[in-house]
Amino acid sequence: MAALLNYNFTSIFCCLFFCLHIITASASSYWVEEDHSSQDWLNHGGDLFNRRYASKENKISPKSAPNLRLKWKFYAGREITATPAIFKGTIYFPSWNGNIYAVKACDGSLVWEQSIQNLTGIKSPGSVTNVTFARATPTLAGDDHHDLLVVGIYGPAVVIALNRIDGKLVWMTQLDSHNTGVITMSGTYYKGLVHFNYFGLLHIATSLAFFITLSIIKLCIHNS
């Protein structure tokens, strides 16, 4: 009987290990099939696995660091606190002045800039500044050429999708009905869906109490 139980336990363990291996391999193979092994940086963590690792970087190292020199500067008006997204030689990032920028990585020249407030008509609730702005890395999304730049507005909690080529608004959707909702993270894109979390306020009608909530949502990139 003990031998039979031991055999069953071993079989179950091997089956679970095999399933876990298959799931992990499937996720990894999907990312390889999409050919993201270049210097593209598609979201805050760089890729689906949030590795923050540029696998093909060979110019920057502890040995070469003392010899590095400034190549160009770009002035964005105010602070830049987000990690830029990179795709095919163009850098995408928001500034606390309320703009989103696309800049050439080779020389820092401006490709386009867009004001979030002008694009959306959303006025800042004034929780941090009087400017409607994004503070997280834009997410490159799309099935083949990553034609969309998906951005979470800090407040109110609104997600917008821009055309990567010219920065024009494609769609927008509000995640929280309360104007104090905020998005502080970069979205994650996977198979036609982009995932965000956001903070909101929950008001209990029978009392004066407000509760901070954390929600996770997924949006279809084709129509939000």
Tab-separated table of C-alpha atoms in Angstrom:
chain	number	residue	atom	x	y	z
A	1	MET	CA	0.000	0.000	0.000
A	2	ALA	CA	2.830	2.397	0.920
A	3	ALA	CA	4.561	1.619	-2.350
A	4	LEU	CA	1.348	2.344	-4.259
A	5	LEU	CA	0.859	5.702	-2.486
A	6	ASN	CA	4.470	6.621	-3.162
A	7	TYR	CA	4.042	5.728	-6.820
A	8	ASN	CA	0.861	7.832	-7.114
A	9	PHE	CA	2.501	10.813	-5.412
A	10	THR	CA	5.496	10.565	-7.728
A	11	SER	CA	3.230	10.367	-10.777
A	12	ILE	CA	1.206	13.413	-9.693
A	13	PHE	CA	4.384	15.398	-8.990
A	14	CYS	CA	5.840	14.546	-12.398
A	15	CYS	CA	2.575	15.492	-14.102
A	16	LEU	CA	2.425	18.859	-12.321
A	17	PHE	CA	6.079	19.546	-13.140
A	18	PHE	CA	5.460	18.708	-16.804
A	19	CYS	CA	2.400	21.000	-16.983
A	20	LEU	CA	4.311	23.866	-15.366
A	21	HIS	CA	7.171	23.355	-17.808
A	22	ILE	CA	4.769	23.397	-20.772
A	23	ILE	CA	3.052	26.607	-19.566
A	24	THR	CA	6.377	28.377	-19.030
A	25	ALA	CA	7.733	27.203	-22.366
A	26	SER	CA	4.576	28.350	-24.148
A	27	ALA	CA	4.840	31.871	-22.729
A	28	SER	CA	8.533	32.031	-23.570
A	29	SER	CA	8.040	30.698	-27.086
A	30	TYR	CA	5.293	33.246	-27.739
A	31	TRP	CA	7.646	36.088	-26.911
A	32	VAL	CA	10.391	34.613	-29.080
A	33	GLU	CA	7.975	34.146	-31.983
A	34	GLU	CA	7.077	37.838	-31.736
A	35	ASP	CA	10.779	38.642	-32.275
A	36	HIS	CA	11.329	41.024	-29.372
A	37	SER	CA	15.011	40.165	-29.005
A	38	SER	CA	16.143	43.514	-30.450
A	39	GLN	CA	16.779	46.748	-28.565
A	40	ASP	CA	13.061	47.530	-28.402
A	41	TRP	CA	11.755	48.367	-24.922
A	42	LEU	CA	8.003	47.822	-25.027
A	43	ASN	CA	6.882	48.737	-21.502
A	44	HIS	CA	8.239	49.648	-18.072
A	45	GLY	CA	10.017	46.315	-17.642
A	46	GLY	CA	11.174	46.109	-21.241
A	47	ASP	CA	9.219	42.985	-22.161
A	48	LEU	CA	6.404	40.676	-21.096
A	49	PHE	CA	8.499	39.213	-18.273
A	50	ASN	CA	9.443	42.599	-16.753
A	51	ARG	CA	13.141	41.686	-16.876
A	52	ARG	CA	14.482	45.229	-17.409
A	53	TYR	CA	17.354	43.634	-19.323
A	54	ALA	CA	18.711	44.765	-22.693
A	55	SER	CA	20.026	41.430	-23.927
A	56	LYS	CA	21.866	42.839	-26.966
A	57	GLU	CA	23.482	45.813	-25.260
A	58	ASN	CA	27.262	45.555	-25.720
A	59	LYS	CA	28.485	49.157	-25.547
A	60	ILE	CA	27.743	49.930	-21.898
A	61	SER	CA	29.675	48.034	-19.243
A	62	PRO	CA	31.687	48.765	-16.079
A	63	LYS	CA	34.774	48.877	-18.299
A	64	SER	CA	33.360	51.311	-20.876
A	65	ALA	CA	31.452	53.563	-18.438
A	66	PRO	CA	34.347	56.018	-17.781
A	67	ASN	CA	34.634	56.687	-21.521
A	68	LEU	CA	30.965	57.427	-22.175
A	69	ARG	CA	30.133	60.982	-23.255
A	70	LEU	CA	26.929	62.969	-23.694
A	71	LYS	CA	25.621	62.633	-27.254
A	72	TRP	CA	22.485	64.804	-27.161
A	73	LYS	CA	19.967	66.501	-24.885
A	74	PHE	CA	16.231	66.950	-25.149
A	75	TYR	CA	14.348	69.462	-23.012
A	76	ALA	CA	10.815	68.369	-22.159
A	77	GLY	CA	9.740	71.383	-20.134
A	78	ARG	CA	9.411	69.614	-16.792
A	79	GLU	CA	10.443	66.452	-14.957
A	80	ILE	CA	10.661	63.080	-16.700
A	81	THR	CA	10.258	60.260	-14.175
A	82	ALA	CA	9.146	57.394	-16.437
A	83	THR	CA	11.383	54.856	-18.125
A	84	PRO	CA	11.088	55.568	-21.883
A	85	ALA	CA	9.606	53.002	-24.244
A	86	ILE	CA	11.655	52.295	-27.382
A	87	PHE	CA	10.576	50.887	-30.728
A	88	LYS	CA	12.509	50.885	-34.009
A	89	GLY	CA	14.824	53.697	-32.984
A	90	THR	CA	12.198	56.035	-31.524
A	91	ILE	CA	11.885	56.848	-27.816
A	92	TYR	CA	8.447	57.485	-26.271
A	93	PHE	CA	7.960	59.121	-22.863
A	94	PRO	CA	5.678	61.463	-20.897
A	95	SER	CA	6.667	64.614	-19.044
A	96	TRP	CA	5.090	66.240	-16.008
A	97	ASN	CA	4.267	69.223	-18.226
A	98	GLY	CA	1.382	67.148	-19.624
A	99	ASN	CA	2.949	66.200	-22.957
A	100	ILE	CA	3.908	62.882	-24.499
A	101	TYR	CA	6.978	62.901	-26.725
A	102	ALA	CA	8.408	60.778	-29.520
A	103	VAL	CA	12.129	61.431	-30.041
A	104	LYS	CA	14.719	59.844	-32.329
A	105	ALA	CA	17.221	57.807	-30.323
A	106	CYS	CA	20.079	58.543	-32.723
A	107	ASP	CA	20.151	62.331	-32.350
A	108	GLY	CA	17.369	63.455	-29.978
A	109	SER	CA	15.339	65.131	-32.713
A	110	LEU	CA	11.609	65.515	-32.096
A	111	VAL	CA	9.277	63.244	-34.076
A	112	TRP	CA	6.053	64.476	-32.460
A	113	GLU	CA	4.663	65.841	-29.223
A	114	GLN	CA	1.092	65.791	-27.984
A	115	SER	CA	-0.630	67.475	-25.057
A	116	ILE	CA	-2.748	64.981	-23.116
A	117	GLN	CA	-5.210	67.689	-22.134
A	118	ASN	CA	-5.605	68.894	-25.725
A	119	LEU	CA	-6.025	65.339	-27.015
A	120	THR	CA	-8.622	64.281	-24.462
A	121	GLY	CA	-10.263	67.463	-23.219
A	122	ILE	CA	-9.693	66.202	-19.670
A	123	LYS	CA	-8.869	68.825	-17.080
A	124	SER	CA	-6.670	67.867	-14.163
A	125	PRO	CA	-8.487	67.299	-10.854
A	126	GLY	CA	-5.557	69.153	-9.276
A	127	SER	CA	-4.521	66.338	-6.949
A	128	VAL	CA	-0.821	66.859	-7.736
A	129	THR	CA	-0.510	69.630	-10.317
A	130	ASN	CA	-2.861	71.676	-12.436
A	131	VAL	CA	-1.763	69.739	-15.507
A	132	THR	CA	-3.277	66.544	-16.922
A	133	PHE	CA	-0.267	64.247	-17.228
A	134	ALA	CA	1.026	60.672	-17.292
A	135	ARG	CA	3.825	59.489	-15.031
A	136	ALA	CA	4.325	55.889	-16.212
A	137	THR	CA	6.042	54.327	-19.215
A	138	PRO	CA	3.842	54.142	-22.346
A	139	THR	CA	3.101	50.608	-23.552
A	140	LEU	CA	3.644	49.632	-27.180
A	141	ALA	CA	0.804	47.397	-28.325
A	142	GLY	CA	-0.392	45.751	-31.520
A	143	ASP	CA	-0.363	42.392	-33.207
A	144	ASP	CA	2.358	42.948	-35.804
A	145	HIS	CA	3.962	46.378	-35.811
A	146	HIS	CA	2.971	47.701	-32.372
A	147	ASP	CA	1.129	50.615	-33.959
A	148	LEU	CA	-0.486	51.791	-30.712
A	149	LEU	CA	1.034	53.654	-27.801
A	150	VAL	CA	-1.137	52.976	-24.739
A	151	VAL	CA	-0.830	55.491	-21.896
A	152	GLY	CA	-2.374	55.605	-18.435
A	153	ILE	CA	-3.212	59.132	-17.260
A	154	TYR	CA	-2.233	59.759	-13.650
A	155	GLY	CA	-5.549	61.360	-12.772
A	156	PRO	CA	-8.352	60.920	-13.437
A	157	ALA	CA	-7.835	57.210	-14.164
A	158	VAL	CA	-8.147	57.259	-17.951
A	159	VAL	CA	-6.333	55.056	-20.478
A	160	ILE	CA	-5.653	56.480	-23.929
A	161	ALA	CA	-4.273	54.876	-27.081
A	162	LEU	CA	-2.282	56.968	-29.541
A	163	ASN	CA	-1.140	56.256	-33.058
A	164	ARG	CA	2.556	55.488	-32.668
A	165	ILE	CA	3.457	57.231	-35.934
A	166	ASP	CA	1.908	60.668	-35.332
A	167	GLY	CA	0.614	60.652	-31.744
A	168	LYS	CA	-3.030	61.192	-32.686
A	169	LEU	CA	-5.715	59.877	-30.334
A	170	VAL	CA	-7.236	56.526	-31.344
A	171	TRP	CA	-9.419	55.809	-28.306
A	172	MET	CA	-9.800	56.610	-24.619
A	173	THR	CA	-11.641	54.980	-21.732
A	174	GLN	CA	-12.151	55.992	-18.108
A	175	LEU	CA	-11.486	53.251	-15.556
A	176	ASP	CA	-12.945	54.912	-12.464
A	177	SER	CA	-16.000	57.151	-12.230
A	178	HIS	CA	-14.432	59.210	-9.452
A	179	ASN	CA	-12.058	61.972	-10.543
A	180	THR	CA	-9.582	61.064	-7.808
A	181	GLY	CA	-8.755	57.705	-9.430
A	182	VAL	CA	-5.109	57.446	-10.522
A	183	ILE	CA	-2.945	55.214	-12.720
A	184	THR	CA	0.661	54.915	-11.594
A	185	MET	CA	1.853	51.884	-13.566
A	186	SER	CA	2.745	50.997	-17.118
A	187	GLY	CA	0.329	48.667	-18.870
A	188	THR	CA	1.196	45.128	-19.933
A	189	TYR	CA	0.229	44.011	-23.446
A	190	TYR	CA	-0.433	40.368	-24.338
A	191	LYS	CA	-2.380	38.870	-27.253
A	192	GLY	CA	-4.667	41.786	-28.047
A	193	LEU	CA	-5.282	42.866	-24.457
A	194	VAL	CA	-3.578	45.497	-22.334
A	195	HIS	CA	-3.696	45.116	-18.550
A	196	PHE	CA	-3.667	47.997	-16.044
A	197	ASN	CA	-4.223	48.487	-12.354
A	198	TYR	CA	-5.430	51.705	-10.792
A	199	PHE	CA	-6.299	53.242	-7.452
A	200	GLY	CA	-9.788	54.596	-6.824
A	201	LEU	CA	-12.085	55.794	-4.054
A	202	LEU	CA	-15.101	53.830	-2.847
A	203	HIS	CA	-17.772	55.912	-1.111
A	204	ILE	CA	-20.176	54.197	1.290
A	205	ALA	CA	-23.540	55.906	0.773
A	206	THR	CA	-24.707	55.313	4.354
A	207	SER	CA	-21.683	57.039	5.853
A	208	LEU	CA	-19.108	59.718	5.189
A	209	ALA	CA	-16.361	57.116	4.809
A	210	PHE	CA	-14.179	56.749	1.715
A	211	PHE	CA	-12.032	53.694	1.049
A	212	ILE	CA	-9.057	53.424	-1.295
A	213	THR	CA	-9.477	50.553	-3.746
A	214	LEU	CA	-6.999	48.796	-6.031
A	215	SER	CA	-8.445	47.333	-9.217
A	216	ILE	CA	-7.022	45.397	-12.155
A	217	ILE	CA	-8.595	45.722	-15.594
A	218	LYS	CA	-7.905	44.469	-19.102
A	219	LEU	CA	-8.824	46.347	-22.268
A	220	CYS	CA	-9.044	45.244	-25.884
A	221	ILE	CA	-6.579	47.365	-27.836
A	222	HIS	CA	-8.852	47.518	-30.875
A	223	ASN	CA	-11.756	49.318	-29.209
A	224	SER	CA	-10.893	49.725	-25.493
